[in-house]
């Protein structure tokens, strides 16, 4: 198995994990909307995933970078920058007191990220298969 | 007494005060001992209480307690809690005993206590005989309460409708005794003739001849109405009118009479009483048109003859009805001016109470979507005569009529019979809940088109002052709610199928079975049938239920007060600790402690946390010091919070000694964060109140704050960062507190920066309150007085605990944004660990769907534990008609509610994004409203116009907007410290409209030439002068002026003031010897001094709030900072960054003319 295949295999796994995290976010946020969960619990649950998710995503991008996968790096870079910006402004966490005011935004962001991870996942899968095929 | 400027003899006493008759401040000289109200009114020294006059050190100031009458101290203070709250059970009007008393007569038809007496004494037998125990007697109920004196004569002559009533109209007397249609008779009898003026004029037999059931007649209003009838005598040729007037308090069903003798249809139309089997639509669709044809047309359209006297008659009627119903429903003779434009609303108002004949057809029209300006529609009636444009006023070139700020909101013109009991209290009083629109657009496009903000301003737990009506309490634990949407039963539901089911007015579900408790009709305890129409929840829009255990997750909590007092060097230095300790000590008797369950605790904090064991044998408080700030723990598991009654001596010993214990401290550290954490640990098992008195910036460990005020940021777009919380610690703690039903209140004393923005986070999310005393020093007796008063008032308030609030609205509407101090726990549920008195919440409403219903209801339910340890639900129901016409929407917009909502939104905006945005949003909203009005409501729909026009009820909106733009909370410029701004913003989002409006637009009086009767005690308490426009043109060199904004009172004195005035008012020989600044007026012998003192005292008393406005004397050539501060309140003037009122109007006009709407 070539290095490229390995990198994309890693990408596929991480991408799937990120996808799951986002689905989890979306489910919880919809729960909040229909009042199955209270905002405090929601924030406690979601906030523990926020930084790990960003870190994992940044790490994946870094792997792509050092392995010279320019397209994949370029694809991921904007999101890394966006996340970094949020963290620096201290706005990455869910705030239980503001959650209902910002719910729309959060939801939109979640869906966009979900779409992004989905596309990434398939791209990584495709590249992995391509690499494996090339290998053999 | 006139100083240099002679009194204008024609000047009249301030009509502005009219709206406060209920609060009539009465100085205590008049009622010694009756009222333990506020210090200002302590006998003889209305203005002076503050200044311990005889050189008593300010620290020793004693707050207003009823020393020496321990028993009395627990009694609810009239000003604070109103009669509602309980301890003396026997006196409690709501106690079961009393209830029974009230009920029995009505059920048995026996003797008649005052209010229920108005109820027709209908024998049970007669009900049964009719086969319908549900039959509803005439809708008198509470309606007549106010009028009862007038009604009483009627009671004396039961059974003889005509007897002893010389002025009785012949028609009524001639009424043949009815046999079968008694249900109808009850309700319609008197109404019918009125409704059918035509028929009567035509001389035909009374269409409703069958009505007057003798048994009912005796209680029918015709009799009581004698006063009106006398008035009416001049129009003997108009019997219908007479009757109409007589009917008026009854809210007759207009539909019925028109239909003539009782037919099935007529029966059907008689919704409230007999209509159960008939569905609502029938009433609307079948009866209404005929009512329209005969009643409405006959009465109004073709015949100018009856019309004219009608107007007169209504005028006469209006006053009583207004008085009876409270200001909400009818503006008593707002403008009886000959002006046609104004006459129309007056006419309409008069019309409304009569049963709103035109409205009934209306609903039809609305549902038919027949277009927006039809004669038939309620407002259309108005429109037909050009109503919309008639009340248009031009804004430019005239001084705004500031007196109208106090006038009541536009009437809510509900269709007739929309409430099942016709009680005058069926709709919510604006002081509890008001809507920005009193006629709601039927779809979101219309609302968008109007650009008016749509929301509610709710003050659910407002205090009940002396003279206010207490909230009725349903004590029998029968709580009927809709099974689907959980709406509480209210006066706007409909009973169907003989009363076996009711139709929810929110979701239109039919509720049966357990949702119509049988106990509505039968009291199992007394084994007596009861009358469901007497039930308070069907007669009152504001009602409180005693909640059964299903509404509790745990037994009702006791009150817990935990004081966290800063004892670091700055706090001791400014005298806060001493004042606070004395105040708390003196207020111990006033802390609500009905059942002896109230707990109290004290924590002091500097660089370590001191707990006090108050419950030991020795009677000596034991101090426990925790200096581990990283992980603060409770030094002992119990006794840190102790029962107020049990450990009173220990507590007193501690408070007496508190200042001495720390007086030599040099410790400047303050560990507020850890102290709050331990306080939270201490209180959280029970829930309760943490009162935090903080005089320095917390600087140790968790929650440490830095001095972050940077003058360079002020006035820039970064300024809002200073208004946001600096540390997430307080927000996180607030969330934890909210979860455990702990409320934190902040009393902040700043000689320097105190970071109000961050510290007020705690109260904001826990339903608390923030008080801020900039540059506090107890050496100034005025400062000490203000703080002591506010703290004492605050701890003695009867608050609500562990509360949740939910607002439900009719299908199609949704609460979309919430403003105020609470935590939003789910999309529509607000969690309030404490509900302080008189805190206001604003809620924005949005559309989910178009409305196809004639009336929209908003129901606020506040589930709480009262301070007497009862679980209660307070329900406020507000019903508002739906309209299809833009002009109705405009004509019914409530500028005060709009201003309140906009203020809240602006504050939100200012904190979260930029102050500039907030200001622009305000101006743009104003431009939008003016623009839409111009385009759609006036003749000049497009193109430039020379003037700005707006309907009469919105004419002060630009002024209020300007007031907000110039207010400390939102004003631009780099002069305003962020602490002051944060505090003003806090007030913007918590003050009820009654205080917020003067806070935005202060009241300004001229005192030197006020009429003789101002400042004396008149019929409605102390007479106030007439408010003037806020413009410095009004200032005169030798004059004395007073300006008050509900937080501060300024006395401005011109430099040419004559020595006599100085002598009379201040007791000093001339202007030069007057001392400016914070002060207390001396009490002198002179008449003028006493009058001014009374006016000041009344100003401090007249609103529902615990704030104590401080008095400043401003000399014309005195301290420039003070002078500028004073002048900044004159908002019609030009003040540098912002324009004058007229410039602002010009600016608005330019934008209106250039925009398209």
PDB file of C-alpha atoms in Angstrom, chain B residues 352-546:
ATOM      1  CA  UNK B 352     -67.571  49.727  21.850  1.00  0.00           C
ATOM      2  CA  UNK B 353     -68.695  49.013  25.340  1.00  0.00           C
ATOM      3  CA  UNK B 354     -72.219  48.950  24.178  1.00  0.00           C
ATOM      4  CA  UNK B 355     -71.509  45.684  22.561  1.00  0.00           C
ATOM      5  CA  UNK B 356     -69.899  46.933  19.490  1.00  0.00           C
ATOM      6  CA  UNK B 357     -72.753  46.287  17.202  1.00  0.00           C
ATOM      7  CA  UNK B 358     -70.719  47.132  14.202  1.00  0.00           C
ATOM      8  CA  UNK B 359     -68.093  44.726  15.268  1.00  0.00           C
ATOM      9  CA  UNK B 360     -70.170  41.702  15.125  1.00  0.00           C
ATOM     10  CA  UNK B 361     -70.873  42.047  11.467  1.00  0.00           C
ATOM     11  CA  UNK B 362     -67.349  42.905  11.251  1.00  0.00           C
ATOM     12  CA  UNK B 363     -65.964  39.687  12.118  1.00  0.00           C
ATOM     13  CA  UNK B 364     -67.929  38.411   9.327  1.00  0.00           C
ATOM     14  CA  UNK B 365     -66.385  40.798   7.031  1.00  0.00           C
ATOM     15  CA  UNK B 366     -62.980  39.999   8.200  1.00  0.00           C
ATOM     16  CA  UNK B 367     -63.490  36.385   7.648  1.00  0.00           C
ATOM     17  CA  UNK B 368     -64.932  37.112   4.293  1.00  0.00           C
ATOM     18  CA  UNK B 369     -61.809  38.968   3.465  1.00  0.00           C
ATOM     19  CA  UNK B 370     -63.915  41.599   1.936  1.00  0.00           C
ATOM     20  CA  UNK B 371     -61.209  44.064   1.589  1.00  0.00           C
ATOM     21  CA  UNK B 372     -59.903  46.377   4.085  1.00  0.00           C
ATOM     22  CA  UNK B 373     -61.907  49.487   4.197  1.00  0.00           C
ATOM     23  CA  UNK B 374     -65.412  48.322   4.438  1.00  0.00           C
ATOM     24  CA  UNK B 375     -68.028  50.001   6.417  1.00  0.00           C
ATOM     25  CA  UNK B 376     -68.785  46.836   8.159  1.00  0.00           C
ATOM     26  CA  UNK B 377     -65.509  46.281   9.815  1.00  0.00           C
ATOM     27  CA  UNK B 378     -64.954  47.497  13.290  1.00  0.00           C
ATOM     28  CA  UNK B 379     -62.375  49.935  12.401  1.00  0.00           C
ATOM     29  CA  UNK B 380     -63.823  50.158   9.024  1.00  0.00           C
ATOM     30  CA  UNK B 381     -66.589  51.969  10.656  1.00  0.00           C
ATOM     31  CA  UNK B 382     -64.058  54.498  11.388  1.00  0.00           C
ATOM     32  CA  UNK B 383     -62.500  54.310   8.030  1.00  0.00           C
ATOM     33  CA  UNK B 384     -65.716  54.751   6.270  1.00  0.00           C
ATOM     34  CA  UNK B 385     -65.732  58.229   7.522  1.00  0.00           C
ATOM     35  CA  UNK B 386     -62.135  58.691   6.778  1.00  0.00           C
ATOM     36  CA  UNK B 387     -61.126  57.670  10.231  1.00  0.00           C
ATOM     37  CA  UNK B 388     -57.596  56.841   9.368  1.00  0.00           C
ATOM     38  CA  UNK B 389     -56.731  60.130   7.898  1.00  0.00           C
ATOM     39  CA  UNK B 390     -58.825  61.993  10.359  1.00  0.00           C
ATOM     40  CA  UNK B 391     -56.567  61.362  13.242  1.00  0.00           C
ATOM     41  CA  UNK B 392     -53.456  62.106  11.266  1.00  0.00           C
ATOM     42  CA  UNK B 393     -51.379  64.806  12.820  1.00  0.00           C
ATOM     43  CA  UNK B 394     -48.493  66.730  11.434  1.00  0.00           C
ATOM     44  CA  UNK B 395     -45.322  66.465  13.411  1.00  0.00           C
ATOM     45  CA  UNK B 396     -43.185  69.309  12.230  1.00  0.00           C
ATOM     46  CA  UNK B 397     -43.603  72.807  13.433  1.00  0.00           C
ATOM     47  CA  UNK B 398     -45.487  71.913  16.560  1.00  0.00           C
ATOM     48  CA  UNK B 399     -44.243  71.089  19.982  1.00  0.00           C
ATOM     49  CA  UNK B 400     -44.915  67.465  20.829  1.00  0.00           C
ATOM     50  CA  UNK B 401     -47.766  66.999  23.227  1.00  0.00           C
ATOM     51  CA  UNK B 402     -45.859  65.377  26.014  1.00  0.00           C
ATOM     52  CA  UNK B 403     -48.901  65.013  28.185  1.00  0.00           C
ATOM     53  CA  UNK B 404     -50.155  62.314  25.884  1.00  0.00           C
ATOM     54  CA  UNK B 405     -47.347  60.060  26.994  1.00  0.00           C
ATOM     55  CA  UNK B 406     -49.405  59.179  29.976  1.00  0.00           C
ATOM     56  CA  UNK B 407     -52.593  58.505  28.115  1.00  0.00           C
ATOM     57  CA  UNK B 408     -53.707  54.905  27.965  1.00  0.00           C
ATOM     58  CA  UNK B 409     -52.989  52.754  24.924  1.00  0.00           C
ATOM     59  CA  UNK B 410     -55.454  52.585  22.038  1.00  0.00           C
ATOM     60  CA  UNK B 411     -58.567  50.659  22.883  1.00  0.00           C
ATOM     61  CA  UNK B 412     -58.702  46.989  22.096  1.00  0.00           C
ATOM     62  CA  UNK B 413     -61.885  46.753  20.081  1.00  0.00           C
ATOM     63  CA  UNK B 414     -62.891  43.180  20.510  1.00  0.00           C
ATOM     64  CA  UNK B 415     -65.926  41.917  18.677  1.00  0.00           C
ATOM     65  CA  UNK B 416     -68.975  41.686  20.857  1.00  0.00           C
ATOM     66  CA  UNK B 417     -69.331  38.545  22.869  1.00  0.00           C
ATOM     67  CA  UNK B 418     -65.782  37.532  22.419  1.00  0.00           C
ATOM     68  CA  UNK B 419     -65.498  36.834  26.078  1.00  0.00           C
ATOM     69  CA  UNK B 420     -67.983  34.432  27.521  1.00  0.00           C
ATOM     70  CA  UNK B 421     -68.701  36.331  30.669  1.00  0.00           C
ATOM     71  CA  UNK B 422     -68.573  39.864  29.363  1.00  0.00           C
ATOM     72  CA  UNK B 423     -66.705  40.791  32.463  1.00  0.00           C
ATOM     73  CA  UNK B 424     -64.900  44.101  32.219  1.00  0.00           C
ATOM     74  CA  UNK B 425     -61.836  42.345  33.555  1.00  0.00           C
ATOM     75  CA  UNK B 426     -61.929  39.773  30.821  1.00  0.00           C
ATOM     76  CA  UNK B 427     -59.048  41.401  29.031  1.00  0.00           C
ATOM     77  CA  UNK B 428     -55.661  42.029  30.481  1.00  0.00           C
ATOM     78  CA  UNK B 429     -54.758  45.362  31.984  1.00  0.00           C
ATOM     79  CA  UNK B 430     -51.943  47.109  30.123  1.00  0.00           C
ATOM     80  CA  UNK B 431     -49.918  47.382  33.285  1.00  0.00           C
ATOM     81  CA  UNK B 432     -49.555  43.609  33.254  1.00  0.00           C
ATOM     82  CA  UNK B 433     -49.308  42.963  29.598  1.00  0.00           C
ATOM     83  CA  UNK B 434     -49.626  45.140  26.574  1.00  0.00           C
ATOM     84  CA  UNK B 435     -49.124  44.531  22.929  1.00  0.00           C
ATOM     85  CA  UNK B 436     -47.463  46.904  20.529  1.00  0.00           C
ATOM     86  CA  UNK B 437     -50.439  46.420  18.223  1.00  0.00           C
ATOM     87  CA  UNK B 438     -53.963  46.363  19.509  1.00  0.00           C
ATOM     88  CA  UNK B 439     -55.275  45.080  16.205  1.00  0.00           C
ATOM     89  CA  UNK B 440     -53.211  42.363  14.678  1.00  0.00           C
ATOM     90  CA  UNK B 441     -52.596  41.998  10.946  1.00  0.00           C
ATOM     91  CA  UNK B 442     -54.058  38.802   9.610  1.00  0.00           C
ATOM     92  CA  UNK B 443     -50.931  37.779   7.808  1.00  0.00           C
ATOM     93  CA  UNK B 444     -47.264  38.369   7.980  1.00  0.00           C
ATOM     94  CA  UNK B 445     -47.221  40.329   4.749  1.00  0.00           C
ATOM     95  CA  UNK B 446     -49.487  42.938   6.173  1.00  0.00           C
ATOM     96  CA  UNK B 447     -47.277  43.193   9.224  1.00  0.00           C
ATOM     97  CA  UNK B 448     -44.220  43.473   7.032  1.00  0.00           C
ATOM     98  CA  UNK B 449     -45.939  46.115   5.029  1.00  0.00           C
ATOM     99  CA  UNK B 450     -46.738  48.111   8.119  1.00  0.00           C
ATOM    100  CA  UNK B 451     -43.164  47.781   9.420  1.00  0.00           C
ATOM    101  CA  UNK B 452     -44.425  48.129  12.931  1.00  0.00           C
ATOM    102  CA  UNK B 453     -42.687  45.979  15.505  1.00  0.00           C
ATOM    103  CA  UNK B 454     -44.911  43.292  16.913  1.00  0.00           C
ATOM    104  CA  UNK B 455     -44.362  42.170  20.441  1.00  0.00           C
ATOM    105  CA  UNK B 456     -45.577  42.042  23.976  1.00  0.00           C
ATOM    106  CA  UNK B 457     -44.420  43.904  27.033  1.00  0.00           C
ATOM    107  CA  UNK B 458     -45.152  41.838  30.086  1.00  0.00           C
ATOM    108  CA  UNK B 459     -44.839  42.754  33.733  1.00  0.00           C
ATOM    109  CA  UNK B 460     -46.392  39.659  35.217  1.00  0.00           C
ATOM    110  CA  UNK B 461     -45.438  40.256  38.798  1.00  0.00           C
ATOM    111  CA  UNK B 462     -46.094  43.916  39.126  1.00  0.00           C
ATOM    112  CA  UNK B 463     -46.717  45.204  42.583  1.00  0.00           C
ATOM    113  CA  UNK B 464     -50.208  45.987  43.638  1.00  0.00           C
ATOM    114  CA  UNK B 465     -50.314  49.375  45.206  1.00  0.00           C
ATOM    115  CA  UNK B 466     -52.952  50.712  47.435  1.00  0.00           C
ATOM    116  CA  UNK B 467     -56.091  51.186  45.404  1.00  0.00           C
ATOM    117  CA  UNK B 468     -55.149  48.664  42.750  1.00  0.00           C
ATOM    118  CA  UNK B 469     -57.261  45.649  42.391  1.00  0.00           C
ATOM    119  CA  UNK B 470     -55.564  42.573  43.797  1.00  0.00           C
ATOM    120  CA  UNK B 471     -55.127  39.573  41.564  1.00  0.00           C
ATOM    121  CA  UNK B 472     -58.033  37.203  42.134  1.00  0.00           C
ATOM    122  CA  UNK B 473     -56.985  33.811  43.386  1.00  0.00           C
ATOM    123  CA  UNK B 474     -58.631  30.529  42.488  1.00  0.00           C
ATOM    124  CA  UNK B 475     -58.270  28.541  45.642  1.00  0.00           C
ATOM    125  CA  UNK B 476     -60.020  25.300  44.898  1.00  0.00           C
ATOM    126  CA  UNK B 477     -57.230  23.754  42.868  1.00  0.00           C
ATOM    127  CA  UNK B 478     -59.445  23.142  39.876  1.00  0.00           C
ATOM    128  CA  UNK B 479     -57.321  23.960  36.932  1.00  0.00           C
ATOM    129  CA  UNK B 480     -58.903  23.447  33.555  1.00  0.00           C
ATOM    130  CA  UNK B 481     -56.461  23.384  30.689  1.00  0.00           C
ATOM    131  CA  UNK B 482     -56.682  22.519  27.059  1.00  0.00           C
ATOM    132  CA  UNK B 483     -55.612  18.958  26.541  1.00  0.00           C
ATOM    133  CA  UNK B 484     -53.674  19.772  23.448  1.00  0.00           C
ATOM    134  CA  UNK B 485     -51.972  23.115  23.860  1.00  0.00           C
ATOM    135  CA  UNK B 486     -52.184  23.287  27.642  1.00  0.00           C
ATOM    136  CA  UNK B 487     -53.789  26.689  27.589  1.00  0.00           C
ATOM    137  CA  UNK B 488     -55.505  27.584  30.825  1.00  0.00           C
ATOM    138  CA  UNK B 489     -59.213  28.151  30.621  1.00  0.00           C
ATOM    139  CA  UNK B 490     -59.887  31.842  30.246  1.00  0.00           C
ATOM    140  CA  UNK B 491     -62.685  34.265  29.450  1.00  0.00           C
ATOM    141  CA  UNK B 492     -62.232  33.760  25.726  1.00  0.00           C
ATOM    142  CA  UNK B 493     -62.941  30.057  25.420  1.00  0.00           C
ATOM    143  CA  UNK B 494     -66.324  28.913  24.208  1.00  0.00           C
ATOM    144  CA  UNK B 495     -68.517  26.406  25.929  1.00  0.00           C
ATOM    145  CA  UNK B 496     -70.330  24.088  23.610  1.00  0.00           C
ATOM    146  CA  UNK B 497     -72.740  21.224  23.913  1.00  0.00           C
ATOM    147  CA  UNK B 498     -74.492  22.505  26.944  1.00  0.00           C
ATOM    148  CA  UNK B 499     -71.287  23.305  28.670  1.00  0.00           C
ATOM    149  CA  UNK B 500     -70.021  19.768  28.565  1.00  0.00           C
ATOM    150  CA  UNK B 501     -67.119  20.783  26.424  1.00  0.00           C
ATOM    151  CA  UNK B 502     -65.167  23.864  25.831  1.00  0.00           C
ATOM    152  CA  UNK B 503     -63.362  24.975  22.804  1.00  0.00           C
ATOM    153  CA  UNK B 504     -59.861  26.231  23.347  1.00  0.00           C
ATOM    154  CA  UNK B 505     -59.355  29.714  22.006  1.00  0.00           C
ATOM    155  CA  UNK B 506     -55.759  29.033  21.022  1.00  0.00           C
ATOM    156  CA  UNK B 507     -55.817  25.739  19.174  1.00  0.00           C
ATOM    157  CA  UNK B 508     -59.589  25.256  18.813  1.00  0.00           C
ATOM    158  CA  UNK B 509     -59.519  21.805  20.300  1.00  0.00           C
ATOM    159  CA  UNK B 510     -62.693  20.627  21.936  1.00  0.00           C
ATOM    160  CA  UNK B 511     -62.034  19.654  25.507  1.00  0.00           C
ATOM    161  CA  UNK B 512     -64.298  17.317  27.343  1.00  0.00           C
ATOM    162  CA  UNK B 513     -64.222  14.886  30.221  1.00  0.00           C
ATOM    163  CA  UNK B 514     -61.778  15.842  32.850  1.00  0.00           C
ATOM    164  CA  UNK B 515     -60.973  18.983  30.965  1.00  0.00           C
ATOM    165  CA  UNK B 516     -64.278  20.434  32.058  1.00  0.00           C
ATOM    166  CA  UNK B 517     -64.174  19.670  35.734  1.00  0.00           C
ATOM    167  CA  UNK B 518     -67.557  18.885  37.153  1.00  0.00           C
ATOM    168  CA  UNK B 519     -66.638  21.021  40.076  1.00  0.00           C
ATOM    169  CA  UNK B 520     -67.245  23.973  37.835  1.00  0.00           C
ATOM    170  CA  UNK B 521     -70.905  23.431  38.547  1.00  0.00           C
ATOM    171  CA  UNK B 522     -70.956  21.546  41.777  1.00  0.00           C
ATOM    172  CA  UNK B 523     -69.007  22.050  44.929  1.00  0.00           C
ATOM    173  CA  UNK B 524     -68.444  18.685  46.504  1.00  0.00           C
ATOM    174  CA  UNK B 525     -67.382  20.147  49.773  1.00  0.00           C
ATOM    175  CA  UNK B 526     -70.414  22.212  50.482  1.00  0.00           C
ATOM    176  CA  UNK B 527     -72.698  19.950  48.458  1.00  0.00           C
ATOM    177  CA  UNK B 528     -74.020  22.947  46.669  1.00  0.00           C
ATOM    178  CA  UNK B 529     -74.339  23.669  43.037  1.00  0.00           C
ATOM    179  CA  UNK B 530     -72.099  26.506  42.117  1.00  0.00           C
ATOM    180  CA  UNK B 531     -72.303  28.920  39.312  1.00  0.00           C
ATOM    181  CA  UNK B 532     -69.567  28.473  36.825  1.00  0.00           C
ATOM    182  CA  UNK B 533     -70.038  31.975  35.500  1.00  0.00           C
ATOM    183  CA  UNK B 534     -68.805  33.256  38.790  1.00  0.00           C
ATOM    184  CA  UNK B 535     -65.521  31.503  38.448  1.00  0.00           C
ATOM    185  CA  UNK B 536     -62.698  33.917  38.573  1.00  0.00           C
ATOM    186  CA  UNK B 537     -60.813  32.400  35.692  1.00  0.00           C
ATOM    187  CA  UNK B 538     -63.814  32.991  33.430  1.00  0.00           C
ATOM    188  CA  UNK B 539     -64.187  36.574  34.562  1.00  0.00           C
ATOM    189  CA  UNK B 540     -60.677  37.828  34.954  1.00  0.00           C
ATOM    190  CA  UNK B 541     -57.816  38.028  32.554  1.00  0.00           C
ATOM    191  CA  UNK B 542     -55.318  38.150  35.373  1.00  0.00           C
ATOM    192  CA  UNK B 543     -55.858  35.353  37.775  1.00  0.00           C
ATOM    193  CA  UNK B 544     -53.828  33.204  40.109  1.00  0.00           C
ATOM    194  CA  UNK B 545     -54.348  29.535  40.786  1.00  0.00           C
ATOM    195  CA  UNK B 546     -53.134  27.703  43.805  1.00  0.00           C
TER     196      UNK B 546
END
